[in-house]
Short mmCIF file of C-alpha atoms and ligand atoms in Angstrom, two decimals:
data_model
loop_
_atom_site.label_atom_id
_atom_site.label_comp_id
_atom_site.label_asym_id
_atom_site.label_seq_id
_atom_site.Cartn_x
_atom_site.Cartn_y
_atom_site.Cartn_z
CA MET A 1 89.44 106.30 103.29
CA SER A 2 89.44 107.11 99.58
CA THR A 3 90.26 104.21 97.28
CA SER A 4 90.64 106.29 94.16
CA VAL A 5 93.84 108.29 93.96
CA GLN A 6 93.84 111.12 91.46
CA THR A 7 97.03 113.10 91.49
CA ASN A 8 97.74 116.18 89.46
CA SER A 9 101.17 117.39 88.56
CA ASP A 10 101.65 119.82 91.43
CA GLN A 11 100.76 117.13 93.96
CA ALA A 12 103.44 114.70 92.74
CA PHE A 13 106.60 115.44 90.85
CA GLN A 14 110.22 114.37 90.51
CA ARG A 15 112.91 116.19 92.44
CA CYS A 16 116.69 116.11 92.51
CA LEU A 17 118.09 114.53 95.65
CA SER A 18 120.83 117.14 96.07
CA PRO A 19 119.90 119.92 98.53
CA ASP A 20 122.07 122.26 96.46
CA CYS A 21 120.01 121.65 93.34
CA LEU A 22 116.46 120.46 94.15
CA ALA A 23 115.50 120.86 90.47
CA THR A 24 111.98 119.55 89.87
CA TYR A 25 110.52 117.71 86.91
CA ASP A 26 107.03 116.82 85.83
CA LEU A 27 105.73 113.29 86.32
CA GLY A 28 105.45 113.01 82.56
CA GLU A 29 109.23 112.99 82.05
CA ALA A 30 111.14 109.70 81.88
CA LEU A 31 114.34 110.51 83.73
CA THR A 32 116.94 108.55 85.62
CA ALA A 33 119.07 111.48 86.79
CA CYS A 34 118.77 115.22 87.31
CA LYS A 35 119.29 117.05 84.02
CA GLN A 36 121.10 119.85 85.84
CA CYS A 37 123.49 118.10 88.19
CA GLY A 38 123.30 114.37 87.40
CA GLU A 39 122.17 113.33 90.92
CA LEU A 40 119.38 110.75 91.40
CA LEU A 41 115.73 111.81 91.49
CA ASP A 42 113.01 111.21 94.05
CA VAL A 43 109.28 111.07 93.50
CA VAL A 44 107.93 113.72 95.88
CA TYR A 45 104.34 114.29 97.00
CA ASP A 46 102.45 117.25 98.37
CA TRP A 47 100.89 115.13 101.09
CA GLU A 48 98.81 117.98 102.49
CA HIS A 49 96.64 117.94 99.41
CA LEU A 50 96.39 114.18 99.02
CA PRO A 51 94.10 111.73 100.81
CA ILE A 52 96.18 110.02 103.49
CA PRO A 53 94.69 107.58 106.00
CA ASP A 54 94.76 108.51 109.69
CA THR A 55 96.30 105.19 110.60
CA LEU A 56 98.14 102.49 108.68
CA SER A 57 95.70 99.86 109.90
CA GLN A 58 93.06 101.38 107.62
CA PHE A 59 94.83 99.73 104.69
CA GLN A 60 93.75 96.38 106.03
CA SER A 61 90.13 97.09 105.14
CA LYS A 62 91.12 96.59 101.50
CA TRP A 63 91.58 92.88 102.12
CA SER A 64 87.81 92.55 102.00
CA ARG A 65 87.83 93.88 98.42
CA ARG A 66 90.32 91.49 96.95
CA ASN A 67 88.18 90.95 93.87
CA GLN A 68 89.35 94.42 92.78
CA PRO A 69 92.85 94.31 91.21
CA LEU A 70 94.08 97.41 93.01
CA CYS A 71 93.08 96.01 96.39
CA HIS A 72 94.39 92.56 95.53
CA SER A 73 97.87 93.85 94.68
CA GLY A 74 100.25 94.10 97.64
CA VAL A 75 101.68 97.20 95.99
CA TRP A 76 98.57 99.09 94.92
CA ARG A 77 96.66 98.30 98.10
CA PHE A 78 98.87 101.12 99.41
CA HIS A 79 98.17 103.41 96.46
CA GLU A 80 97.66 106.41 98.75
CA LEU A 81 101.32 106.14 99.75
CA LEU A 82 102.58 106.11 96.14
CA PRO A 83 100.02 108.32 94.45
CA PHE A 84 101.79 109.12 91.18
CA ALA A 85 99.46 107.37 88.72
CA PRO A 86 95.72 107.37 88.13
CA PRO A 87 94.07 104.01 88.94
CA GLU A 88 93.07 103.34 85.34
CA LYS A 89 96.73 103.39 84.26
CA VAL A 90 97.98 100.99 86.92
CA VAL A 91 99.47 97.76 85.54
CA THR A 92 99.24 95.01 88.12
CA LEU A 93 99.77 91.26 88.01
CA GLY A 94 98.82 90.72 91.63
CA GLU A 95 102.38 91.35 92.83
CA GLY A 96 103.17 91.62 96.51
CA GLN A 97 101.14 88.65 97.78
CA THR A 98 104.03 87.91 100.07
CA LEU A 99 104.48 86.46 103.49
CA LEU A 100 106.02 87.59 106.76
CA HIS A 101 107.00 84.33 108.34
CA ALA A 102 108.23 83.95 111.94
CA SER A 103 111.02 81.37 111.99
CA ASP A 104 112.27 80.07 115.31
CA GLY A 105 114.61 77.68 113.52
CA VAL A 106 116.43 80.51 111.78
CA ALA A 107 116.27 82.57 115.00
CA GLN A 108 118.13 79.80 116.77
CA TYR A 109 120.77 79.63 114.02
CA ILE A 110 121.31 83.37 114.34
CA GLY A 111 121.21 83.50 118.14
CA LEU A 112 117.95 85.39 118.58
CA ASN A 113 115.22 84.64 121.08
CA ARG A 114 112.23 82.62 120.01
CA GLY A 115 109.68 84.81 118.25
CA GLY A 116 112.29 87.40 117.32
CA LEU A 117 113.12 86.53 113.73
CA PHE A 118 110.89 87.13 110.73
CA LEU A 119 111.53 86.28 107.10
CA GLN A 120 109.82 88.56 104.59
CA TYR A 121 109.48 86.11 101.72
CA GLU A 122 109.41 88.01 98.44
CA GLY A 123 109.89 84.82 96.44
CA MET A 124 106.10 84.59 96.26
CA ASN A 125 105.91 87.36 93.67
CA PRO A 126 104.76 86.48 90.11
CA SER A 127 108.30 86.35 88.74
CA GLY A 128 109.72 84.96 91.98
CA SER A 129 111.54 87.99 93.38
CA PHE A 130 110.93 91.34 95.08
CA LYS A 131 111.53 93.09 91.77
CA ASP A 132 107.86 92.81 90.82
CA ASN A 133 106.98 95.39 93.49
CA GLY A 134 109.09 97.99 91.74
CA MET A 135 108.40 96.75 88.23
CA SER A 136 104.67 97.20 88.61
CA ALA A 137 105.30 100.82 89.61
CA ALA A 138 107.88 101.63 86.90
CA PHE A 139 105.83 99.79 84.30
CA THR A 140 102.78 101.79 85.33
CA HIS A 141 104.72 105.02 84.91
CA ALA A 142 106.05 103.86 81.52
CA HIS A 143 102.51 103.03 80.42
CA THR A 144 101.24 106.38 81.71
CA ILE A 145 103.66 108.26 79.47
CA GLY A 146 103.07 106.00 76.46
CA ALA A 147 106.37 104.05 76.33
CA LYS A 148 106.44 101.20 73.84
CA ARG A 149 109.81 99.64 74.75
CA ALA A 150 111.39 99.18 78.17
CA ALA A 151 114.92 98.07 78.99
CA CYS A 152 117.10 97.09 81.92
CA ALA A 153 120.51 95.72 82.73
CA SER A 154 120.23 92.84 85.12
CA THR A 155 121.84 90.15 87.20
CA GLY A 156 118.68 88.24 86.32
CA ASN A 157 115.72 89.15 88.48
CA THR A 158 114.98 92.60 87.11
CA SER A 159 115.08 91.16 83.60
CA ALA A 160 112.79 88.27 84.55
CA SER A 161 110.35 90.74 86.06
CA LEU A 162 110.40 93.14 83.11
CA ALA A 163 110.02 90.26 80.66
CA LEU A 164 107.02 89.01 82.64
CA TYR A 165 105.22 92.37 82.75
CA CYS A 166 105.81 92.84 79.01
CA GLY A 167 104.80 89.28 78.20
CA VAL A 168 101.56 89.37 80.14
CA SER A 169 100.43 92.91 79.38
CA LYS A 170 101.69 93.15 75.77
CA LEU A 171 101.96 96.88 76.39
CA MET A 172 105.70 97.08 75.70
CA GLN A 173 108.61 95.16 74.30
CA ALA A 174 111.27 94.11 76.83
CA VAL A 175 114.94 94.70 75.96
CA ILE A 176 117.29 93.23 78.51
CA PHE A 177 121.06 93.52 78.94
CA ILE A 178 122.87 90.77 80.80
CA GLY A 179 126.51 90.03 81.48
CA SER A 180 128.07 87.03 79.84
CA GLY A 181 127.86 83.87 81.98
CA LYS A 182 126.76 86.01 84.93
CA ILE A 183 123.14 85.09 85.32
CA SER A 184 121.69 81.95 86.83
CA TYR A 185 119.73 79.61 84.59
CA GLY A 186 116.49 80.01 86.52
CA LYS A 187 116.45 83.73 85.73
CA LEU A 188 117.78 83.46 82.19
CA SER A 189 115.14 80.87 81.40
CA GLN A 190 112.43 83.30 82.49
CA ALA A 191 113.62 86.15 80.26
CA LEU A 192 113.98 83.87 77.24
CA ASP A 193 110.68 82.10 77.82
CA TYR A 194 108.72 85.34 78.30
CA GLY A 195 110.05 86.59 74.97
CA ALA A 196 112.40 89.42 75.96
CA LEU A 197 114.89 90.71 73.40
CA THR A 198 118.00 89.56 75.23
CA ILE A 199 121.36 91.25 74.67
CA GLN A 200 124.22 89.33 76.25
CA ILE A 201 127.21 91.62 76.67
CA ALA A 202 130.78 90.38 76.87
CA GLY A 203 131.22 91.84 80.33
CA ASP A 204 129.63 91.86 83.78
CA PHE A 205 126.65 93.65 85.33
CA ASP A 206 128.55 96.92 85.80
CA ASP A 207 129.36 96.91 82.05
CA ALA A 208 125.77 96.05 81.13
CA MET A 209 124.44 98.83 83.37
CA HIS A 210 126.73 101.37 81.74
CA ARG A 211 125.70 100.28 78.24
CA VAL A 212 121.97 100.15 78.89
CA GLN A 213 122.07 103.76 80.06
CA GLN A 214 123.80 104.81 76.83
CA VAL A 215 121.51 102.76 74.60
CA THR A 216 118.23 103.81 76.21
CA GLU A 217 119.30 107.44 75.91
CA GLN A 218 120.26 107.02 72.25
CA LEU A 219 117.18 105.03 71.21
CA GLY A 220 114.64 106.67 73.53
CA ILE A 221 113.80 103.42 75.34
CA TYR A 222 112.25 103.59 78.82
CA LEU A 223 114.76 102.41 81.47
CA VAL A 224 113.41 100.36 84.39
CA ASN A 225 116.55 99.84 86.46
CA SER A 226 116.34 101.18 89.99
CA VAL A 227 117.81 104.54 88.89
CA ASN A 228 114.21 104.97 87.80
CA PRO A 229 112.62 106.72 90.81
CA PHE A 230 109.22 105.08 90.20
CA ARG A 231 110.73 101.61 90.75
CA LEU A 232 111.55 102.55 94.32
CA GLU A 233 108.02 103.80 94.96
CA GLY A 234 106.78 100.24 94.40
CA GLN A 235 109.49 98.75 96.57
CA LYS A 236 108.45 100.94 99.52
CA THR A 237 105.43 98.68 99.87
CA ILE A 238 107.60 95.76 101.03
CA MET A 239 108.01 97.73 104.25
CA TYR A 240 104.29 98.49 104.50
CA ARG A 241 103.59 94.77 104.31
CA VAL A 242 106.25 94.04 106.92
CA LEU A 243 104.57 96.50 109.27
CA GLU A 244 101.21 94.98 108.45
CA GLY A 245 102.56 91.51 109.24
CA LEU A 246 103.70 92.82 112.63
CA ASP A 247 100.31 94.34 113.35
CA TRP A 248 101.71 97.80 112.54
CA GLN A 249 104.44 97.57 115.16
CA THR A 250 107.89 98.76 114.06
CA PRO A 251 110.55 96.01 114.33
CA ASP A 252 114.00 96.80 115.74
CA TRP A 253 115.89 95.85 112.58
CA ILE A 254 115.34 95.42 108.88
CA VAL A 255 118.17 93.46 107.25
CA VAL A 256 118.48 93.45 103.47
CA PRO A 257 121.03 92.30 100.89
CA GLY A 258 122.71 95.19 99.06
CA GLY A 259 123.45 95.04 95.34
CA ASN A 260 122.43 98.07 93.33
CA LEU A 261 121.00 99.42 96.62
CA GLY A 262 117.53 100.08 95.27
CA ASN A 263 115.66 98.10 97.89
CA SER A 264 117.50 99.58 100.86
CA SER A 265 117.02 103.09 99.40
CA ALA A 266 113.31 102.46 98.95
CA PHE A 267 112.99 101.22 102.53
CA GLY A 268 114.67 104.37 103.85
CA LYS A 269 112.27 106.55 101.86
CA ALA A 270 109.28 104.52 103.05
CA PHE A 271 110.16 105.02 106.71
CA LEU A 272 111.09 108.66 106.26
CA GLU A 273 107.70 109.38 104.69
CA LEU A 274 105.70 107.31 107.19
CA HIS A 275 107.43 109.14 110.02
CA GLN A 276 106.87 112.55 108.46
CA LEU A 277 103.20 111.67 107.95
CA GLY A 278 102.88 110.67 111.60
CA LEU A 279 101.90 107.11 110.63
CA ILE A 280 104.75 105.54 112.64
CA ASP A 281 106.42 106.93 115.74
CA ARG A 282 109.66 104.97 115.50
CA ILE A 283 111.95 104.13 112.57
CA PRO A 284 113.63 100.70 112.62
CA ARG A 285 117.37 100.33 112.14
CA LEU A 286 118.53 99.15 108.74
CA ALA A 287 121.40 96.77 108.01
CA VAL A 288 122.59 96.51 104.41
CA ILE A 289 124.58 93.35 103.69
CA ASN A 290 127.07 93.12 100.84
CA ALA A 291 128.74 89.96 99.59
CA ALA A 292 132.45 90.17 100.41
CA GLY A 293 133.26 89.83 96.71
CA ALA A 294 131.10 92.84 95.85
CA ASP A 295 131.48 95.07 98.88
CA THR A 296 131.68 98.63 97.57
CA PHE A 297 129.04 100.00 99.94
CA TYR A 298 130.58 98.30 102.95
CA GLU A 299 134.03 99.55 102.04
CA LEU A 300 132.89 103.12 101.48
CA VAL A 301 130.68 103.45 104.55
CA GLU A 302 132.37 101.34 107.18
CA ASN A 303 136.03 101.66 106.17
CA ARG A 304 136.28 104.99 104.40
CA GLY A 305 133.75 106.96 106.42
CA LEU A 306 131.41 107.95 103.57
CA LYS A 307 128.28 109.62 104.97
CA TRP A 308 125.05 111.16 103.70
CA ASN A 309 126.20 114.45 105.19
CA GLN A 310 122.81 116.13 104.72
CA GLY A 311 122.79 115.34 101.03
CA ARG A 312 126.38 116.31 100.37
CA PRO A 313 128.36 113.04 100.48
CA ASP A 314 132.07 113.40 99.84
CA ARG A 315 132.23 112.37 96.17
CA LYS A 316 136.03 112.30 96.25
CA ILE A 317 135.90 109.21 98.47
CA ILE A 318 133.74 107.43 95.90
CA GLU A 319 135.80 108.55 92.89
CA GLN A 320 139.04 107.52 94.59
CA TYR A 321 137.65 104.05 95.36
CA TYR A 322 136.37 103.54 91.82
CA ARG A 323 139.78 104.61 90.50
CA GLU A 324 141.40 101.97 92.70
CA LEU A 325 138.97 99.33 91.43
CA ASP A 326 139.92 100.22 87.85
CA GLU A 327 143.66 100.37 88.51
CA THR A 328 143.68 96.98 90.20
CA LYS A 329 141.20 95.60 87.63
CA GLN A 330 138.92 94.39 90.40
CA ARG A 331 135.57 93.02 89.27
CA ALA A 332 132.72 91.92 91.50
CA SER A 333 132.75 88.18 92.21
CA THR A 334 130.38 86.20 94.42
CA ILE A 335 128.23 83.07 94.32
CA ALA A 336 125.36 85.43 95.14
CA SER A 337 125.22 86.49 91.48
CA ALA A 338 122.19 88.74 92.05
CA ILE A 339 124.35 91.14 94.06
CA GLU A 340 127.57 90.77 92.05
CA ILE A 341 127.81 94.54 91.57
CA ASN A 342 130.72 96.90 92.21
CA ARG A 343 129.19 100.22 91.20
CA PRO A 344 125.77 100.45 92.87
CA VAL A 345 123.69 103.05 91.10
CA ASN A 346 121.67 104.06 94.16
CA LEU A 347 124.67 104.80 96.33
CA SER A 348 123.66 108.29 97.42
CA LYS A 349 120.04 107.33 98.11
CA CYS A 350 121.21 104.45 100.23
CA LEU A 351 123.45 106.79 102.23
CA ARG A 352 120.26 108.70 103.01
CA ALA A 353 118.55 105.47 104.07
CA ILE A 354 121.45 104.63 106.39
CA ASP A 355 121.21 108.12 107.87
CA VAL A 356 117.43 107.99 108.35
CA CYS A 357 117.50 104.48 109.86
CA GLN A 358 120.75 104.69 111.88
CA GLY A 359 121.94 101.98 109.56
CA VAL A 360 124.99 99.77 109.42
CA VAL A 361 126.65 97.99 106.52
CA ARG A 362 128.35 94.61 106.68
CA GLU A 363 129.93 92.13 104.29
CA VAL A 364 129.59 88.35 104.43
CA THR A 365 131.56 85.65 102.64
CA ASP A 366 130.12 83.20 100.15
CA GLN A 367 130.65 80.50 102.78
CA GLN A 368 128.53 82.44 105.30
CA ILE A 369 125.90 83.11 102.64
CA LEU A 370 125.52 79.46 101.63
CA ASP A 371 125.48 78.20 105.20
CA ALA A 372 122.77 80.72 106.05
CA LYS A 373 120.88 79.80 102.89
CA SER A 374 120.88 76.14 103.86
CA GLN A 375 119.32 77.09 107.21
CA VAL A 376 116.61 79.12 105.54
CA GLY A 377 115.95 76.12 103.31
CA ALA A 378 115.98 73.65 106.18
CA ASN A 379 113.35 75.79 107.86
CA GLY A 380 111.07 75.54 104.93
CA LEU A 381 111.00 78.61 102.74
CA GLY A 382 114.18 78.44 100.71
CA CYS A 383 115.77 81.37 98.92
CA GLU A 384 118.45 82.16 96.39
CA PRO A 385 122.00 82.87 97.58
CA ALA A 386 121.81 86.70 97.52
CA SER A 387 118.72 86.64 99.75
CA ALA A 388 120.54 84.64 102.40
CA ALA A 389 123.06 87.46 102.80
CA SER A 390 120.41 89.04 105.03
CA VAL A 391 120.39 86.02 107.37
CA ALA A 392 124.19 85.68 107.30
CA GLY A 393 124.49 89.41 108.02
CA THR A 394 122.07 89.19 110.93
CA LYS A 395 124.10 86.33 112.41
CA LEU A 396 127.24 88.44 112.09
CA LEU A 397 125.62 91.48 113.72
CA ARG A 398 124.30 89.29 116.48
CA ALA A 399 127.81 87.86 117.09
CA GLU A 400 129.18 91.41 117.20
CA GLY A 401 126.53 92.34 119.77
CA VAL A 402 125.10 95.06 117.51
CA ILE A 403 121.84 93.13 117.39
CA SER A 404 120.77 91.82 120.79
CA PRO A 405 119.07 88.47 121.44
CA SER A 406 115.78 90.14 122.34
CA ASP A 407 115.59 92.33 119.22
CA ARG A 408 112.82 91.82 116.67
CA VAL A 409 114.51 91.40 113.32
CA VAL A 410 113.09 91.14 109.80
CA CYS A 411 115.33 89.60 107.11
CA ILE A 412 114.23 90.23 103.54
CA LEU A 413 114.32 87.08 101.43
CA THR A 414 114.52 88.78 98.09
CA GLY A 415 114.27 85.84 95.67
CA HIS A 416 112.84 82.35 95.32
CA GLN A 417 114.83 79.20 95.98
CA LEU A 418 114.36 77.94 92.41
CA LYS A 419 116.06 80.98 90.89
CA ASP A 420 119.52 79.47 91.27
CA PRO A 421 119.42 75.70 91.70
CA THR A 422 123.07 75.29 90.67
CA ALA A 423 124.45 76.79 93.88
CA THR A 424 121.97 74.82 96.02
CA VAL A 425 122.61 71.47 94.41
CA ALA A 426 126.39 72.02 94.52
CA TYR A 427 126.14 72.74 98.27
CA HIS A 428 124.25 69.52 98.93
CA THR A 429 126.11 67.33 96.45
CA SER A 430 128.23 64.31 97.33
CA ASP A 431 130.13 64.74 94.06
CA GLN A 432 133.38 66.40 95.08
CA ASN A 433 134.13 67.47 91.49
CA GLU A 434 130.85 69.34 91.23
CA PHE A 435 131.41 70.91 94.66
CA ASP A 436 134.87 72.09 93.66
CA ARG A 437 133.75 73.36 90.26
CA VAL A 438 130.88 75.50 91.56
CA LEU A 439 131.86 76.32 95.14
CA ALA A 440 135.48 75.65 96.11
CA SER A 441 136.55 77.88 93.23
CA ARG A 442 134.80 80.68 95.15
CA GLY A 443 136.33 79.94 98.51
CA VAL A 444 133.43 77.87 99.83
CA LEU A 445 135.31 75.01 101.40
CA GLN A 446 132.72 73.28 103.52
CA ALA A 447 129.05 72.46 103.25
CA ARG A 448 128.36 72.31 107.00
CA TYR A 449 124.67 71.71 106.62
CA ALA A 450 124.68 69.61 103.46
CA ASN A 451 121.75 67.26 102.99
CA GLN A 452 123.27 64.76 100.61
CA ALA A 453 121.24 62.33 98.55
CA ILE A 454 121.97 58.69 99.40
CA ALA A 455 122.93 56.60 96.41
CA VAL A 456 121.58 53.06 96.49
CA ALA A 457 121.28 50.22 94.04
CA ASN A 458 117.91 49.57 92.43
CA ASN A 459 117.22 46.89 95.03
CA LEU A 460 114.34 46.78 97.53
CA ASP A 461 116.36 45.51 100.50
CA GLU A 462 119.08 48.10 100.01
CA ILE A 463 116.53 50.92 99.68
CA VAL A 464 114.74 49.80 102.87
CA SER A 465 117.96 49.52 104.85
CA ALA A 466 119.15 52.94 103.60
CA ILE A 467 115.93 54.50 104.93
CA GLN A 468 116.15 52.64 108.24
CA ALA A 469 119.80 53.55 108.70
CA ASN A 470 118.95 57.22 108.33
CA ASN A 471 115.84 57.42 110.50
N1 LIG B 501 118.48 90.05 96.03
C1 LIG B 501 118.13 89.63 94.80
C2 LIG B 501 117.52 88.28 94.67
C3 LIG B 501 118.33 90.47 93.69
O1 LIG B 501 117.98 90.05 92.48
C4 LIG B 501 118.94 91.74 93.88
C5 LIG B 501 119.20 92.62 92.76
C6 LIG B 501 119.27 92.11 95.18
C7 LIG B 501 119.03 91.25 96.23
C8 LIG B 501 119.86 93.42 95.47
O2 LIG B 501 118.88 94.42 95.47
O3 LIG B 501 119.89 95.97 93.85
O4 LIG B 501 118.02 96.66 95.30
O5 LIG B 501 120.28 96.27 96.25
N2 LIG B 501 119.11 92.28 91.57
C9 LIG B 501 119.23 93.19 90.44
C10 LIG B 501 118.81 92.52 89.17
C11 LIG B 501 120.48 93.95 90.38
O6 LIG B 501 119.28 92.92 88.10
O7 LIG B 501 117.99 91.63 89.22
P1 LIG B 501 119.30 95.93 95.22
#
């Protein structure tokens, strides 16, 4: 298998998602939407003229060459499946060294058989979330075309990731847009510490996303939000590593939190391509889980019947819903701040993913999210609230009978436990005021699985008896 991917412009290009447009653009253009019709863009490859392995298992041979950065990276190890950049332009920080972890404890919580539940732990990435998979790819594209500044709007993880890639590589300046009071301290601290120019907007993520698109257009800054099609190329590799962790067997379900819907869209594209290339014979089902306080995708798909419809989704359904959100002044609100988004930018791509993967969409409450999160934590890995939506959603689908006890299910844990310590500490606190301030105000009324600290006097006998009483 070739390790050096050289792509020329007719072997990879950008293409409009709409079957009625299909306008194409050169790889050298920095675009986030079709210039003709405004629809999202895909990165498309002429696979027939590119070196593709005969089997996925051939990628494993690269493990023996981990002293080479492109083999070490969990993204670029799969370069042949995202061949849009020459190897010498690739910017990698060793992202994607992540873990597929079988968890019988979480399986039991959900109601799955032993051996049936896997946690894909993306918290192990350099900036602590799955975003680094996509950032390495978008950053590589930005570098390829000579960008000197890159921007994003963020609920925290995208900005942490961009700030990290800029800080380490010194190839670009990071400009990040965040909503006011909307981002957890763990993530904010990363952006500030890594030196990003941080613009805090008096508004929420949806406002910040709208503004960053205007500003990047006006100032010619490279935009790395997941409307950038190269971001999603990097995020496809999360699925390659899941397959690798399962010895190249397709699981029954992939369950992923849905915010801006970039990850779920990337997963759909990954499976579509692998299937078209004959590298897998079965596509897993996909479940996208919204927080109930930010449930646009759930509402549109499950309640209003929005469908991919061969690339022609009924836009009137979307426009009508957004009008209602505006009229009733509804803003996204959830303890899972990473997915506190009402206008997901990858909506149409995610409809395609749902179509390709016979997907379903569900919403879970903040209570369900935090209970599930505590179970992930109690079983050792720990994650931030948004990530636990995948576990809470799996439990719900299991209770509904959509997922059966014998299914093999992979939940994507998108971000590290330390990203949002406030929610975790409030869940486990014995201080009722703190609990009420952070959680009860969001409808979380109980901490069923709280592991409260035991307060004791600074006295040896009391400390010893507190330990003995709790053994
Ligand atoms: N989980 C975490 C930890 C996230 O940070 C995000 C998105 C998601 C899930 C949702 O992923 O957008 O691909 O559906 N965070 C973005 C950010 C929006 O700005 O960091 P998605």
